[in-house]
Coordinates of C-alpha atoms in Angstrom, one line a residue:
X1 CA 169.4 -135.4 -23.2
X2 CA 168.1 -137.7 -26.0
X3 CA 165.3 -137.7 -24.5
X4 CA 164.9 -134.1 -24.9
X5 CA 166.0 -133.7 -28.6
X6 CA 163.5 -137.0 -29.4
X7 CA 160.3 -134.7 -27.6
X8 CA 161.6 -132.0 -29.6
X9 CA 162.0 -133.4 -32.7
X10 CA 158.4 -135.1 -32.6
X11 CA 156.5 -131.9 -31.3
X12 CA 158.3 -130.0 -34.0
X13 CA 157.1 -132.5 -36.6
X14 CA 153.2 -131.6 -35.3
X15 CA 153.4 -128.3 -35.1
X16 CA 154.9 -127.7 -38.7
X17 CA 152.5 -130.6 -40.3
X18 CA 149.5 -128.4 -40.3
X19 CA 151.2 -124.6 -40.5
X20 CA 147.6 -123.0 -42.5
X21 CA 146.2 -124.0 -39.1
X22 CA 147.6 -122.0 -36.8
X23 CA 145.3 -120.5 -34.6
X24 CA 145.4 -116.9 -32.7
X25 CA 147.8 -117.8 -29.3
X26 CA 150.2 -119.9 -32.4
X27 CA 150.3 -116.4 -34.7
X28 CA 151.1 -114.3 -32.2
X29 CA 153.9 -116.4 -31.0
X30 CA 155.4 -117.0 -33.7
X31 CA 155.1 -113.5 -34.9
X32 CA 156.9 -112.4 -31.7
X33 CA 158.8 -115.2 -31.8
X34 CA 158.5 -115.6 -28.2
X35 CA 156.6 -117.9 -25.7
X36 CA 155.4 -115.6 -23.2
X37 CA 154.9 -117.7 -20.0
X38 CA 153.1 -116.0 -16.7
X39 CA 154.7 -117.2 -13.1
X40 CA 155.0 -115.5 -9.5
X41 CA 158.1 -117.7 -8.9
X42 CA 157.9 -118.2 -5.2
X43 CA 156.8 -121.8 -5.4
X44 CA 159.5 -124.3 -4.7
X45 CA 160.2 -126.8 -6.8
X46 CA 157.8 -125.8 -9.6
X47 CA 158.8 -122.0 -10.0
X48 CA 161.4 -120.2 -8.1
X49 CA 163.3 -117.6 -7.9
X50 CA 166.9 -118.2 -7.2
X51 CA 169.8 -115.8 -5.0
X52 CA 170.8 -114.1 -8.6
X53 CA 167.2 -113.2 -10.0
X54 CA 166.9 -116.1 -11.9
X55 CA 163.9 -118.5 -12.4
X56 CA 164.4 -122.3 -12.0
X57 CA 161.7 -125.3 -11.4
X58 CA 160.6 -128.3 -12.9
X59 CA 157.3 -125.8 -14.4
X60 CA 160.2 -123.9 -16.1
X61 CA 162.4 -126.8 -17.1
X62 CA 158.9 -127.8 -19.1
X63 CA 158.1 -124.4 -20.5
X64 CA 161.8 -124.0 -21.6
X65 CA 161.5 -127.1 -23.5
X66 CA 158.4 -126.4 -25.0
X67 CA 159.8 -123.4 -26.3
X68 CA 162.8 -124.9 -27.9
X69 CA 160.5 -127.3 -29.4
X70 CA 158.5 -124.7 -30.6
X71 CA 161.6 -122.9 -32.3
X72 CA 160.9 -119.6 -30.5
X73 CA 162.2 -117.8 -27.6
X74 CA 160.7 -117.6 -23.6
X75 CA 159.9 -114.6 -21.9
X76 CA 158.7 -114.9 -18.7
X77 CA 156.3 -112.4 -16.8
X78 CA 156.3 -112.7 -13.2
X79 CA 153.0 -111.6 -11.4
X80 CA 150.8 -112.4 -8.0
X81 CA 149.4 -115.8 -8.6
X82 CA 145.7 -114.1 -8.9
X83 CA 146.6 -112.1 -11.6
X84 CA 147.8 -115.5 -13.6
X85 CA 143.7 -116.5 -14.9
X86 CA 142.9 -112.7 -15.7
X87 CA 146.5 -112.2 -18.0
X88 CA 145.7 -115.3 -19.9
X89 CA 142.1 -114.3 -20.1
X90 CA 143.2 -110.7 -22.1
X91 CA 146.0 -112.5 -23.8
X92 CA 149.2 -111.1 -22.1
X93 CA 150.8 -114.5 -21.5
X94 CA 150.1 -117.6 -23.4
X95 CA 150.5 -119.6 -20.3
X96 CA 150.7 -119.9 -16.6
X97 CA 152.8 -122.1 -14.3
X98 CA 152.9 -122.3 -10.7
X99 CA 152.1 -125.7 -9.5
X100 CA 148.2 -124.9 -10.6
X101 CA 145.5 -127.2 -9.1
X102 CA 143.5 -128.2 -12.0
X103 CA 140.1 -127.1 -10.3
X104 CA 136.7 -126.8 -11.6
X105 CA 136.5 -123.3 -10.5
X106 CA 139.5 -122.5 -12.5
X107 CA 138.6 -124.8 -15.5
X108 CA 135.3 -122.8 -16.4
X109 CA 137.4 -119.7 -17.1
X110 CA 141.0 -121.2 -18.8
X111 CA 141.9 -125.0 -20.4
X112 CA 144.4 -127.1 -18.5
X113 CA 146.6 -129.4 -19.9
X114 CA 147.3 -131.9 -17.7
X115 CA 147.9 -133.3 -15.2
X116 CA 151.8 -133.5 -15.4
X117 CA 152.2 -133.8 -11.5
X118 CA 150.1 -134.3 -8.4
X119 CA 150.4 -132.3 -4.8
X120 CA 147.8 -132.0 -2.1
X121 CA 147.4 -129.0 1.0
X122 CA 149.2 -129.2 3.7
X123 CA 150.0 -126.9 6.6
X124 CA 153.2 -125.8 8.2
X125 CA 153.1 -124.1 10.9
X126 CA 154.9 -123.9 14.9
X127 CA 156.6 -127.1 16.1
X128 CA 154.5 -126.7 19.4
X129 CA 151.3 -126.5 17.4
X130 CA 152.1 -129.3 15.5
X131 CA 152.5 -131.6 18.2
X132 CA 149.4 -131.6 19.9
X133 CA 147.5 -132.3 17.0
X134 CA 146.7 -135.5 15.6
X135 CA 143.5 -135.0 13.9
X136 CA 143.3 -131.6 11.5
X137 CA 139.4 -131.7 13.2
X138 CA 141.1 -130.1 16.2
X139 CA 142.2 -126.8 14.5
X140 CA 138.2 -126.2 14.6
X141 CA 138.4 -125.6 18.3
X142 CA 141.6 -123.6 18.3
X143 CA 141.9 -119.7 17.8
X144 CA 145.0 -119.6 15.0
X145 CA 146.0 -117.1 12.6
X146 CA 146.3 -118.8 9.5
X147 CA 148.1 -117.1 6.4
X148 CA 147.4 -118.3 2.7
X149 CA 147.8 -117.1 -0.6
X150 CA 145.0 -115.0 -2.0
X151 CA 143.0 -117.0 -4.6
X152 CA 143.8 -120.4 -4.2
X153 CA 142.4 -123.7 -2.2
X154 CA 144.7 -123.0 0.3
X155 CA 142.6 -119.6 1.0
X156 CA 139.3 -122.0 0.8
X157 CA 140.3 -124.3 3.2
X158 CA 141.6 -122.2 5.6
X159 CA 137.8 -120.5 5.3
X160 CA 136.3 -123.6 6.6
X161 CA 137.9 -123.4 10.4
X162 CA 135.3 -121.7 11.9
X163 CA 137.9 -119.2 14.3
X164 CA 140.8 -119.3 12.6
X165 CA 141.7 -115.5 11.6
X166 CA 143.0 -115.9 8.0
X167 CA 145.9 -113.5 6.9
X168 CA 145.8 -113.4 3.2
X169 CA 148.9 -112.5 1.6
X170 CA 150.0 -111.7 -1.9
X171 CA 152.7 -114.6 -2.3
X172 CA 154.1 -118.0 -0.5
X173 CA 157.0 -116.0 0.7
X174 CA 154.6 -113.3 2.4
X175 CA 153.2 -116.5 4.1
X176 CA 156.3 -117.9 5.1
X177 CA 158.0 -115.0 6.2
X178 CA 155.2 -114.0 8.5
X179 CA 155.0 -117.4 10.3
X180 CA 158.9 -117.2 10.4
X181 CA 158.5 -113.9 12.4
X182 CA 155.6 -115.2 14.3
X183 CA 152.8 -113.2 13.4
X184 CA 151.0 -115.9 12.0
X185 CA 150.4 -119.8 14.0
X186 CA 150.9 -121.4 10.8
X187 CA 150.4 -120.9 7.1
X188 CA 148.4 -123.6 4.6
X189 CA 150.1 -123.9 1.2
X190 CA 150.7 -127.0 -1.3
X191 CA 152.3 -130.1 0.2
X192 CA 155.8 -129.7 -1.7
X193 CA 156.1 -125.8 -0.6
X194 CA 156.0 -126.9 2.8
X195 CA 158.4 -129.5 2.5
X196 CA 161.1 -127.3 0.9
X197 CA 160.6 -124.6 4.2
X198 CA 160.8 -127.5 6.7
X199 CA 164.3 -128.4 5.1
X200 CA 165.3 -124.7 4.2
X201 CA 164.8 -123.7 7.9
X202 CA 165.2 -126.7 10.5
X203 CA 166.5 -124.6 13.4
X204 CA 163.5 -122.3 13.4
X205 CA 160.5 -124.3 15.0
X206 CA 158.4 -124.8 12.5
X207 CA 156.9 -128.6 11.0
X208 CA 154.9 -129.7 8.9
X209 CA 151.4 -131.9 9.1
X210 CA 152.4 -135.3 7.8
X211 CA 150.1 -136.3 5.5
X212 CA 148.3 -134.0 2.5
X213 CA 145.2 -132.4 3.1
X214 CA 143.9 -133.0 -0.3
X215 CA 144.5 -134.7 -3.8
X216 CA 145.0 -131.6 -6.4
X217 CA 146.3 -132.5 -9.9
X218 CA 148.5 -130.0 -11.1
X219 CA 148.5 -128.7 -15.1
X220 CA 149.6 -126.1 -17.4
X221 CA 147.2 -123.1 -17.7
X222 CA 146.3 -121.8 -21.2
X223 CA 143.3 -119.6 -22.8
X224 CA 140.7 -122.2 -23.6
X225 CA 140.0 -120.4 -27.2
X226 CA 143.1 -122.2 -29.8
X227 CA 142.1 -125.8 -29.9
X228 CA 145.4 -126.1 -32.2
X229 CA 147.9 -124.5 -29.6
X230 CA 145.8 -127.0 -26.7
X231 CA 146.1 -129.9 -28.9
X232 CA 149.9 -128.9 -29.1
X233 CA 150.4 -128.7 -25.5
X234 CA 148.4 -132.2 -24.4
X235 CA 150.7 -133.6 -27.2
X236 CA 153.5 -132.2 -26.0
X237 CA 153.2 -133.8 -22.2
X238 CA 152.4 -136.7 -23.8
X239 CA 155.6 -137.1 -25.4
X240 CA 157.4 -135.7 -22.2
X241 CA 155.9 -138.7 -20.2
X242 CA 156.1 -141.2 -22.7
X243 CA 159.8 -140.3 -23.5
X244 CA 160.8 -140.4 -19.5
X245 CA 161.8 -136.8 -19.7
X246 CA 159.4 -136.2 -17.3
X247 CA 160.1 -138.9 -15.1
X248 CA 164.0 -137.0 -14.9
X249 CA 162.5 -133.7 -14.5
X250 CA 160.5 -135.2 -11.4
X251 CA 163.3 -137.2 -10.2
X252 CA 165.6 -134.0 -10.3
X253 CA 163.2 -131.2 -8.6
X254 CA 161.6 -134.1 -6.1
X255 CA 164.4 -136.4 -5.0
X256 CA 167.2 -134.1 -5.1
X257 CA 168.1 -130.9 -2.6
X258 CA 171.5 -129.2 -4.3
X259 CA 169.2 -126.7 -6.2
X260 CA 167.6 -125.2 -2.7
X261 CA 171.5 -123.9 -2.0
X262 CA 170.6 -121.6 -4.7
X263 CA 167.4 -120.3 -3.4
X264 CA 167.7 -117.0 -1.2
X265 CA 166.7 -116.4 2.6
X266 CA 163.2 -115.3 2.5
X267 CA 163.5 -113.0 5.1
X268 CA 165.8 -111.2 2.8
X269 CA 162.9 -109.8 1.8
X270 CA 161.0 -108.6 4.9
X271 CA 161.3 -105.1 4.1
X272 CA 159.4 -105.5 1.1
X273 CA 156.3 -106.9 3.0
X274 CA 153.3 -105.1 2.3
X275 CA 152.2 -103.2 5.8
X276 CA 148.5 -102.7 4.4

């Protein structure tokens, strides 16, 4: 906790030095008096949606924090994780968390500030698929149905095995819930996502690939056109990882399971799936 109140205290201390400043994203904060913060919250441990409705993750812990530093209030907007880039692009959130890879692609149309963590692809996917492969070359050769999420490197790998049929779906839990029911061989999501389903469901023959598929630095996703509110963020994380606060929040959401008892079955929500 001291921790906290010292980030706080110091990020307060640079926002309020240079108030005449304030740039557009700042204004209309803090003439809201709200952070409004974009997230699907199906992404375990970054952003998730627990049993009651609520939103927990190490992503939220951060954007909490920032807006107590900040002195205002958080609203959150949750929304398909390809409508995250186009909401910050026409100003209806002032930033997007979701475990986002920090890629090029992504970088020419928003700023990231970052990185504050680092995960890699992996795929999860049946037990008896998992076994007979050693080498992620052999997928080229076999004719899976892969799910990923729409609009992410997930989706752009998955393009690149040459007779895979791809199943794009609208969010991780769409994923999950159709390899759960078996419509899908296996499903190709970030490293930690995987993880958290191989522990939430051990009895249901599924695994995991054990090594990632790639390096992807993760950031916070912001409109690239408020230097001041970007220079507030980068010093912001700064002060998170120099204080260690950073190093808990990792520690906590990483290296400890009690918050995945909160998290709700996801084929709760099968009749919800999209049929189209």
């Amino acid at each position: 906790m001291k921790y906290l109140i010292l980030c706080i205290s110091l990020l307060t201390g640079i926002l309020c030095a240079h108030p005449l400043l304030a740039g557009s994203v700042i204004d209309r904060i803090q003439e809201r008096q709200a952070l409004v913060v974009g997230t699907p919250g199906d992404f375990p441990p970054f952003s998730v949606t627990t049993s009651s409705g609520t939103l927990i993750g190490m992503d939220i812990d951060i954007v909490k924090n920032l807006a107590a530093m900040m002195k205002v209030n958080i609203r959150f907007e949750r929304m398909e994780f390809a409508k995250l880039i186009p909401a910050l692009q026409t100003g209806k959130i002032d930033l997007a968390v979701s475990g986002i890879t920090m890629s090029p692609e992504r970088n020419m149309k928003v700023a990231f500030i970052g990185p504050y963590a680092v995960s890699g692809q992996s795929l999860l996917g049946k037990k008896s698929l998992l076994e007979t492969i050693t080498d992620l070359k052999q997928l080229s050769d076999a004719r899976l149905k892969i799910a990923a999420l729409k609009g992410t490197t997930s989706e752009a790998i998955a393009e690149k095995i040459p007779k895979a049929t791809i199943t794009r779906t609208d969010t991780l839990d769409q994923s999950l819930m159709l390899l759960l029911a078996g419509k899908v061989d296996a499903l190709l999501a970030d490293y930690p996502f995987c993880k958290v389903a191989e522990f939430r469901y051990p009895d249901r023959g599924i695994a995991m690939f054990d090594k990632p598929l790639t390096f992807e630095p993760l950031g916070l996703a912001a409109a690239g056109d408020d230097a001041l509110f970007l220079n507030l963020l980068t010093n912001y994380l700064s002060i998170m990882s120099g204080s260690g606060t950073l190093k808990q929040l990792q520690d906590y959401w990483f290296k400890n399971d009690d918050w995945i008892k909160k998290l709700p079955d996801v084929e709760f929500f099968k009749d919800m799936e999209r049929q189209d």
